[in-house]
């Protein structure tokens, strides 16, 4: 996922102990890191435990259809929403097993709900989020040193080495923000693991708009509402 590496521009500055002592390392957005969700970046024959998440699955049920439709508000009565509802009802009857995102999208795109292909990003993610299967105890796993690119390993280890030099700590503390992501939790496991494996003590900094707004309003219990409104993320 390209967005995962763009944050490397500035995190190191947070480890500086003296004004003006920060260093910056620029890293591109296409570093092939070995992870269970990105096997193309791994050495051949890399094996993963059963608990490693390798893809998100989707399943259509009547309960999820009702929940998705309720989230639409007044637009639930639009022609596009009615067409999608018909297509989703049919999928719920014909396909009980979880399916891949590409299969799910292809089925809706090929159905009479031709308006699916015309959905904007927010509406499409609203649909996908409501039918994504919970991952349970599974999660994305990272194996930095099994990455097929030695340059990738060198870049992350150099990043941590620079933080070590600046902080004077053997395991420097690095704060990771995922605020640029539509779903701040999506790449969280990835970031924490890749920097820990590179030798750092890693912390997540919850700095996204939804968290900040919920905290400012003293409504942290309503975080999901802020995420839907401000980030276009539905749990």
PDB file of C-alpha atoms in Angstrom:
ATOM      1  CA  UNK A   1       0.000   0.000   0.000  1.00  0.00           C
ATOM      2  CA  UNK A   2       1.674   3.167  -1.185  1.00  0.00           C
ATOM      3  CA  UNK A   3       0.493   5.455   1.604  1.00  0.00           C
ATOM      4  CA  UNK A   4       2.277   3.390   4.210  1.00  0.00           C
ATOM      5  CA  UNK A   5       5.716   4.874   3.714  1.00  0.00           C
ATOM      6  CA  UNK A   6       5.062   8.536   3.100  1.00  0.00           C
ATOM      7  CA  UNK A   7       5.141   9.364   6.817  1.00  0.00           C
ATOM      8  CA  UNK A   8       8.898   8.666   6.907  1.00  0.00           C
ATOM      9  CA  UNK A   9       9.506  12.305   6.037  1.00  0.00           C
ATOM     10  CA  UNK A  10       9.073  13.695   9.529  1.00  0.00           C
ATOM     11  CA  UNK A  11       8.731  11.128  12.313  1.00  0.00           C
ATOM     12  CA  UNK A  12      12.397  11.249  13.244  1.00  0.00           C
ATOM     13  CA  UNK A  13      12.138  14.904  14.192  1.00  0.00           C
ATOM     14  CA  UNK A  14       9.989  13.874  17.160  1.00  0.00           C
ATOM     15  CA  UNK A  15      12.926  11.983  18.654  1.00  0.00           C
ATOM     16  CA  UNK A  16      15.237  14.995  18.729  1.00  0.00           C
ATOM     17  CA  UNK A  17      16.341  16.110  22.195  1.00  0.00           C
ATOM     18  CA  UNK A  18      17.869  19.451  21.187  1.00  0.00           C
ATOM     19  CA  UNK A  19      16.390  22.183  18.977  1.00  0.00           C
ATOM     20  CA  UNK A  20      17.854  21.948  15.515  1.00  0.00           C
ATOM     21  CA  UNK A  21      19.269  18.459  16.094  1.00  0.00           C
ATOM     22  CA  UNK A  22      16.612  16.599  14.126  1.00  0.00           C
ATOM     23  CA  UNK A  23      17.531  14.713  10.980  1.00  0.00           C
ATOM     24  CA  UNK A  24      15.293  13.870   8.059  1.00  0.00           C
ATOM     25  CA  UNK A  25      15.302  10.753   5.933  1.00  0.00           C
ATOM     26  CA  UNK A  26      13.236  10.808   2.763  1.00  0.00           C
ATOM     27  CA  UNK A  27      11.712   7.486   1.695  1.00  0.00           C
ATOM     28  CA  UNK A  28       9.526   6.848  -1.322  1.00  0.00           C
ATOM     29  CA  UNK A  29       6.082   5.332  -1.366  1.00  0.00           C
ATOM     30  CA  UNK A  30       6.776   1.984  -2.990  1.00  0.00           C
ATOM     31  CA  UNK A  31       9.107   0.122  -0.639  1.00  0.00           C
ATOM     32  CA  UNK A  32       8.344  -3.624  -0.923  1.00  0.00           C
ATOM     33  CA  UNK A  33       8.064  -4.771   2.694  1.00  0.00           C
ATOM     34  CA  UNK A  34       7.284  -8.418   3.366  1.00  0.00           C
ATOM     35  CA  UNK A  35       3.897  -8.726   5.039  1.00  0.00           C
ATOM     36  CA  UNK A  36       1.078 -11.242   5.013  1.00  0.00           C
ATOM     37  CA  UNK A  37      -1.055  -8.652   3.185  1.00  0.00           C
ATOM     38  CA  UNK A  38       1.655  -7.966   0.607  1.00  0.00           C
ATOM     39  CA  UNK A  39       3.289 -11.251  -0.290  1.00  0.00           C
ATOM     40  CA  UNK A  40       4.788  -9.764  -3.462  1.00  0.00           C
ATOM     41  CA  UNK A  41       7.420  -8.101  -1.266  1.00  0.00           C
ATOM     42  CA  UNK A  42       8.584 -11.346   0.353  1.00  0.00           C
ATOM     43  CA  UNK A  43      11.343 -13.801  -0.366  1.00  0.00           C
ATOM     44  CA  UNK A  44      10.092 -16.996  -2.060  1.00  0.00           C
ATOM     45  CA  UNK A  45       8.584 -19.671   0.188  1.00  0.00           C
ATOM     46  CA  UNK A  46       7.837 -17.273   3.047  1.00  0.00           C
ATOM     47  CA  UNK A  47       5.308 -19.045   5.275  1.00  0.00           C
ATOM     48  CA  UNK A  48       2.787 -17.429   7.603  1.00  0.00           C
ATOM     49  CA  UNK A  49       0.967 -18.721  10.694  1.00  0.00           C
ATOM     50  CA  UNK A  50      -2.756 -19.332  10.492  1.00  0.00           C
ATOM     51  CA  UNK A  51      -3.435 -16.141  12.440  1.00  0.00           C
ATOM     52  CA  UNK A  52      -1.786 -13.989   9.766  1.00  0.00           C
ATOM     53  CA  UNK A  53      -4.305 -11.925   7.812  1.00  0.00           C
ATOM     54  CA  UNK A  54      -3.652 -12.149   4.077  1.00  0.00           C
ATOM     55  CA  UNK A  55      -6.769 -10.464   2.692  1.00  0.00           C
ATOM     56  CA  UNK A  56     -10.033  -8.874   3.759  1.00  0.00           C
ATOM     57  CA  UNK A  57     -13.202 -10.822   3.053  1.00  0.00           C
ATOM     58  CA  UNK A  58     -16.770  -9.664   2.504  1.00  0.00           C
ATOM     59  CA  UNK A  59     -20.090 -11.328   3.205  1.00  0.00           C
ATOM     60  CA  UNK A  60     -23.612 -10.136   2.509  1.00  0.00           C
ATOM     61  CA  UNK A  61     -26.286 -10.825   5.109  1.00  0.00           C
ATOM     62  CA  UNK A  62     -29.701  -9.296   5.612  1.00  0.00           C
ATOM     63  CA  UNK A  63     -28.586  -7.790   8.924  1.00  0.00           C
ATOM     64  CA  UNK A  64     -25.656  -6.044   7.245  1.00  0.00           C
ATOM     65  CA  UNK A  65     -27.858  -4.852   4.415  1.00  0.00           C
ATOM     66  CA  UNK A  66     -30.226  -3.251   6.926  1.00  0.00           C
ATOM     67  CA  UNK A  67     -27.329  -1.631   8.772  1.00  0.00           C
ATOM     68  CA  UNK A  68     -25.842  -0.265   5.542  1.00  0.00           C
ATOM     69  CA  UNK A  69     -29.210   1.086   4.428  1.00  0.00           C
ATOM     70  CA  UNK A  70     -29.788   2.751   7.801  1.00  0.00           C
ATOM     71  CA  UNK A  71     -26.416   4.511   7.493  1.00  0.00           C
ATOM     72  CA  UNK A  72     -27.542   6.145   4.241  1.00  0.00           C
ATOM     73  CA  UNK A  73     -30.134   8.349   5.897  1.00  0.00           C
ATOM     74  CA  UNK A  74     -32.428  10.111   3.424  1.00  0.00           C
ATOM     75  CA  UNK A  75     -30.415   8.852   0.439  1.00  0.00           C
ATOM     76  CA  UNK A  76     -31.581   5.300   1.217  1.00  0.00           C
ATOM     77  CA  UNK A  77     -34.644   6.051  -0.910  1.00  0.00           C
ATOM     78  CA  UNK A  78     -32.698   7.152  -3.983  1.00  0.00           C
ATOM     79  CA  UNK A  79     -32.889   5.076  -7.195  1.00  0.00           C
ATOM     80  CA  UNK A  80     -29.211   4.106  -6.855  1.00  0.00           C
ATOM     81  CA  UNK A  81     -29.686   2.862  -3.290  1.00  0.00           C
ATOM     82  CA  UNK A  82     -32.775   0.873  -4.256  1.00  0.00           C
ATOM     83  CA  UNK A  83     -30.916  -0.777  -7.141  1.00  0.00           C
ATOM     84  CA  UNK A  84     -28.022  -1.680  -4.865  1.00  0.00           C
ATOM     85  CA  UNK A  85     -30.419  -3.028  -2.247  1.00  0.00           C
ATOM     86  CA  UNK A  86     -31.958  -5.351  -4.835  1.00  0.00           C
ATOM     87  CA  UNK A  87     -28.531  -6.592  -5.931  1.00  0.00           C
ATOM     88  CA  UNK A  88     -27.401  -7.092  -2.330  1.00  0.00           C
ATOM     89  CA  UNK A  89     -30.558  -9.033  -1.460  1.00  0.00           C
ATOM     90  CA  UNK A  90     -29.815 -11.351  -4.376  1.00  0.00           C
ATOM     91  CA  UNK A  91     -26.204 -11.848  -3.271  1.00  0.00           C
ATOM     92  CA  UNK A  92     -27.351 -12.659   0.263  1.00  0.00           C
ATOM     93  CA  UNK A  93     -29.554 -15.432  -1.128  1.00  0.00           C
ATOM     94  CA  UNK A  94     -26.993 -16.893  -3.526  1.00  0.00           C
ATOM     95  CA  UNK A  95     -23.646 -16.553  -1.730  1.00  0.00           C
ATOM     96  CA  UNK A  96     -23.502 -17.293   1.981  1.00  0.00           C
ATOM     97  CA  UNK A  97     -19.721 -17.759   2.164  1.00  0.00           C
ATOM     98  CA  UNK A  98     -17.244 -14.870   2.535  1.00  0.00           C
ATOM     99  CA  UNK A  99     -15.756 -13.622  -0.743  1.00  0.00           C
ATOM    100  CA  UNK A 100     -12.872 -11.407  -1.821  1.00  0.00           C
ATOM    101  CA  UNK A 101     -13.311  -7.692  -2.312  1.00  0.00           C
ATOM    102  CA  UNK A 102     -12.703  -7.989  -6.049  1.00  0.00           C
ATOM    103  CA  UNK A 103     -15.374 -10.701  -6.381  1.00  0.00           C
ATOM    104  CA  UNK A 104     -17.854  -8.695  -4.316  1.00  0.00           C
ATOM    105  CA  UNK A 105     -17.239  -5.542  -6.361  1.00  0.00           C
ATOM    106  CA  UNK A 106     -17.377  -7.417  -9.658  1.00  0.00           C
ATOM    107  CA  UNK A 107     -20.711  -9.006  -8.774  1.00  0.00           C
ATOM    108  CA  UNK A 108     -22.281  -5.668  -7.935  1.00  0.00           C
ATOM    109  CA  UNK A 109     -20.776  -4.045 -11.004  1.00  0.00           C
ATOM    110  CA  UNK A 110     -22.080  -6.831 -13.236  1.00  0.00           C
ATOM    111  CA  UNK A 111     -25.567  -6.807 -11.732  1.00  0.00           C
ATOM    112  CA  UNK A 112     -28.474  -4.594 -12.667  1.00  0.00           C
ATOM    113  CA  UNK A 113     -27.086  -2.145 -10.107  1.00  0.00           C
ATOM    114  CA  UNK A 114     -25.004  -0.455 -12.781  1.00  0.00           C
ATOM    115  CA  UNK A 115     -24.851   2.637 -10.600  1.00  0.00           C
ATOM    116  CA  UNK A 116     -22.295   0.841  -8.382  1.00  0.00           C
ATOM    117  CA  UNK A 117     -19.543   1.790 -10.811  1.00  0.00           C
ATOM    118  CA  UNK A 118     -20.638   5.421 -10.572  1.00  0.00           C
ATOM    119  CA  UNK A 119     -20.428   5.637  -6.773  1.00  0.00           C
ATOM    120  CA  UNK A 120     -18.025   8.231  -5.428  1.00  0.00           C
ATOM    121  CA  UNK A 121     -15.244   7.138  -3.076  1.00  0.00           C
ATOM    122  CA  UNK A 122     -17.166   7.901   0.110  1.00  0.00           C
ATOM    123  CA  UNK A 123     -20.271   5.975  -0.965  1.00  0.00           C
ATOM    124  CA  UNK A 124     -18.208   3.023  -2.176  1.00  0.00           C
ATOM    125  CA  UNK A 125     -16.256   2.767   1.069  1.00  0.00           C
ATOM    126  CA  UNK A 126     -19.489   3.119   3.013  1.00  0.00           C
ATOM    127  CA  UNK A 127     -20.777   0.087   1.158  1.00  0.00           C
ATOM    128  CA  UNK A 128     -17.580  -1.964   1.484  1.00  0.00           C
ATOM    129  CA  UNK A 129     -17.085  -1.204   5.178  1.00  0.00           C
ATOM    130  CA  UNK A 130     -20.537  -2.470   6.072  1.00  0.00           C
ATOM    131  CA  UNK A 131     -19.954  -5.866   4.451  1.00  0.00           C
ATOM    132  CA  UNK A 132     -16.340  -6.487   5.433  1.00  0.00           C
ATOM    133  CA  UNK A 133     -15.909  -9.550   7.612  1.00  0.00           C
ATOM    134  CA  UNK A 134     -14.491  -9.006  11.130  1.00  0.00           C
ATOM    135  CA  UNK A 135     -10.909 -10.265  11.321  1.00  0.00           C
ATOM    136  CA  UNK A 136     -11.224 -11.530  14.891  1.00  0.00           C
ATOM    137  CA  UNK A 137      -7.874 -12.575  16.333  1.00  0.00           C
ATOM    138  CA  UNK A 138      -6.189 -12.467  12.937  1.00  0.00           C
ATOM    139  CA  UNK A 139      -3.997  -9.550  11.939  1.00  0.00           C
ATOM    140  CA  UNK A 140      -1.454  -8.434   9.396  1.00  0.00           C
ATOM    141  CA  UNK A 141       2.006  -9.852  10.099  1.00  0.00           C
ATOM    142  CA  UNK A 142       5.283  -8.282   9.009  1.00  0.00           C
ATOM    143  CA  UNK A 143       8.683  -9.886   8.445  1.00  0.00           C
ATOM    144  CA  UNK A 144      10.960  -7.024   7.552  1.00  0.00           C
ATOM    145  CA  UNK A 145      14.077  -9.151   7.116  1.00  0.00           C
ATOM    146  CA  UNK A 146      12.272 -11.508   4.732  1.00  0.00           C
ATOM    147  CA  UNK A 147      11.661  -8.609   2.351  1.00  0.00           C
ATOM    148  CA  UNK A 148      12.860  -9.333  -1.163  1.00  0.00           C
ATOM    149  CA  UNK A 149      14.480  -5.898  -1.376  1.00  0.00           C
ATOM    150  CA  UNK A 150      17.622  -5.422   0.707  1.00  0.00           C
ATOM    151  CA  UNK A 151      17.307  -1.689   0.080  1.00  0.00           C
ATOM    152  CA  UNK A 152      13.981  -1.706   1.937  1.00  0.00           C
ATOM    153  CA  UNK A 153      15.571  -3.346   4.977  1.00  0.00           C
ATOM    154  CA  UNK A 154      18.503  -0.926   4.854  1.00  0.00           C
ATOM    155  CA  UNK A 155      16.224   2.129   4.718  1.00  0.00           C
ATOM    156  CA  UNK A 156      14.178   1.173   7.776  1.00  0.00           C
ATOM    157  CA  UNK A 157      17.239   0.121   9.750  1.00  0.00           C
ATOM    158  CA  UNK A 158      18.992   3.362   8.794  1.00  0.00           C
ATOM    159  CA  UNK A 159      15.951   5.320   9.930  1.00  0.00           C
ATOM    160  CA  UNK A 160      16.097   3.655  13.340  1.00  0.00           C
ATOM    161  CA  UNK A 161      19.882   4.104  13.503  1.00  0.00           C
ATOM    162  CA  UNK A 162      19.452   7.845  12.939  1.00  0.00           C
ATOM    163  CA  UNK A 163      16.878   7.950  15.732  1.00  0.00           C
ATOM    164  CA  UNK A 164      19.297   6.025  17.956  1.00  0.00           C
ATOM    165  CA  UNK A 165      22.054   8.553  17.297  1.00  0.00           C
ATOM    166  CA  UNK A 166      19.739  11.461  18.033  1.00  0.00           C
ATOM    167  CA  UNK A 167      18.111  10.058  21.177  1.00  0.00           C
ATOM    168  CA  UNK A 168      21.060   8.198  22.687  1.00  0.00           C
ATOM    169  CA  UNK A 169      18.773   5.226  23.377  1.00  0.00           C
ATOM    170  CA  UNK A 170      19.652   1.713  22.210  1.00  0.00           C
ATOM    171  CA  UNK A 171      15.995   1.219  21.300  1.00  0.00           C
ATOM    172  CA  UNK A 172      14.902   4.709  20.267  1.00  0.00           C
ATOM    173  CA  UNK A 173      11.301   5.724  20.744  1.00  0.00           C
ATOM    174  CA  UNK A 174       9.482   6.406  17.501  1.00  0.00           C
ATOM    175  CA  UNK A 175       5.959   7.767  17.299  1.00  0.00           C
ATOM    176  CA  UNK A 176       3.894   6.649  14.326  1.00  0.00           C
ATOM    177  CA  UNK A 177       0.877   8.543  13.028  1.00  0.00           C
ATOM    178  CA  UNK A 178      -1.616   6.984  10.626  1.00  0.00           C
ATOM    179  CA  UNK A 179      -3.697  10.160  10.369  1.00  0.00           C
ATOM    180  CA  UNK A 180      -3.302  10.369   6.588  1.00  0.00           C
ATOM    181  CA  UNK A 181      -5.208   7.106   6.089  1.00  0.00           C
ATOM    182  CA  UNK A 182      -8.937   6.947   5.514  1.00  0.00           C
ATOM    183  CA  UNK A 183      -8.996   4.247   8.184  1.00  0.00           C
ATOM    184  CA  UNK A 184      -6.325   5.061  10.806  1.00  0.00           C
ATOM    185  CA  UNK A 185      -6.441   1.487  12.124  1.00  0.00           C
ATOM    186  CA  UNK A 186      -5.892  -0.196   8.758  1.00  0.00           C
ATOM    187  CA  UNK A 187      -2.082  -0.024   8.620  1.00  0.00           C
ATOM    188  CA  UNK A 188      -1.462   0.281  12.355  1.00  0.00           C
ATOM    189  CA  UNK A 189      -0.236  -3.289  12.900  1.00  0.00           C
ATOM    190  CA  UNK A 190       2.065  -2.921   9.911  1.00  0.00           C
ATOM    191  CA  UNK A 191       3.736   0.251  11.170  1.00  0.00           C
ATOM    192  CA  UNK A 192       4.204  -0.967  14.725  1.00  0.00           C
ATOM    193  CA  UNK A 193       5.798  -4.216  13.592  1.00  0.00           C
ATOM    194  CA  UNK A 194       8.071  -2.876  10.877  1.00  0.00           C
ATOM    195  CA  UNK A 195       9.747  -0.329  13.156  1.00  0.00           C
ATOM    196  CA  UNK A 196       9.905  -2.698  16.112  1.00  0.00           C
ATOM    197  CA  UNK A 197      11.656  -5.254  13.902  1.00  0.00           C
ATOM    198  CA  UNK A 198      14.030  -2.525  12.733  1.00  0.00           C
ATOM    199  CA  UNK A 199      15.049  -2.001  16.364  1.00  0.00           C
ATOM    200  CA  UNK A 200      12.789   0.726  17.755  1.00  0.00           C
ATOM    201  CA  UNK A 201      10.353   1.100  20.617  1.00  0.00           C
ATOM    202  CA  UNK A 202       7.227   2.145  18.755  1.00  0.00           C
ATOM    203  CA  UNK A 203       4.176   4.101  19.849  1.00  0.00           C
ATOM    204  CA  UNK A 204       1.028   4.990  17.978  1.00  0.00           C
ATOM    205  CA  UNK A 205       0.032   8.656  17.975  1.00  0.00           C
ATOM    206  CA  UNK A 206      -3.772   8.899  17.490  1.00  0.00           C
ATOM    207  CA  UNK A 207      -3.807  12.285  15.796  1.00  0.00           C
ATOM    208  CA  UNK A 208      -6.501  11.887  13.153  1.00  0.00           C
ATOM    209  CA  UNK A 209      -9.352  14.371  12.752  1.00  0.00           C
ATOM    210  CA  UNK A 210     -12.024  12.087  14.180  1.00  0.00           C
ATOM    211  CA  UNK A 211     -10.128  11.350  17.394  1.00  0.00           C
ATOM    212  CA  UNK A 212      -9.254  15.020  17.867  1.00  0.00           C
ATOM    213  CA  UNK A 213     -12.853  16.123  17.316  1.00  0.00           C
ATOM    214  CA  UNK A 214     -14.310  13.473  19.633  1.00  0.00           C
ATOM    215  CA  UNK A 215     -11.823  14.355  22.357  1.00  0.00           C
ATOM    216  CA  UNK A 216     -12.442  18.093  21.990  1.00  0.00           C
ATOM    217  CA  UNK A 217     -16.180  17.478  22.341  1.00  0.00           C
ATOM    218  CA  UNK A 218     -15.679  15.100  25.310  1.00  0.00           C
ATOM    219  CA  UNK A 219     -17.497  12.436  23.290  1.00  0.00           C
ATOM    220  CA  UNK A 220     -14.902   9.693  22.922  1.00  0.00           C
ATOM    221  CA  UNK A 221     -17.672   7.117  23.304  1.00  0.00           C
ATOM    222  CA  UNK A 222     -19.051   8.409  19.988  1.00  0.00           C
ATOM    223  CA  UNK A 223     -15.767   8.003  18.102  1.00  0.00           C
ATOM    224  CA  UNK A 224     -17.410   5.809  15.445  1.00  0.00           C
ATOM    225  CA  UNK A 225     -19.801   8.644  14.562  1.00  0.00           C
ATOM    226  CA  UNK A 226     -16.935  11.097  14.135  1.00  0.00           C
ATOM    227  CA  UNK A 227     -15.028   8.581  12.013  1.00  0.00           C
ATOM    228  CA  UNK A 228     -17.976   8.141   9.672  1.00  0.00           C
ATOM    229  CA  UNK A 229     -18.599  11.874   9.366  1.00  0.00           C
ATOM    230  CA  UNK A 230     -15.021  13.150   9.112  1.00  0.00           C
ATOM    231  CA  UNK A 231     -13.024  10.239   7.694  1.00  0.00           C
ATOM    232  CA  UNK A 232     -15.567   8.226   5.754  1.00  0.00           C
ATOM    233  CA  UNK A 233     -14.815   5.136   7.846  1.00  0.00           C
ATOM    234  CA  UNK A 234     -17.493   2.774   9.118  1.00  0.00           C
ATOM    235  CA  UNK A 235     -16.701  -0.024  11.563  1.00  0.00           C
TER     236      UNK A 235
END
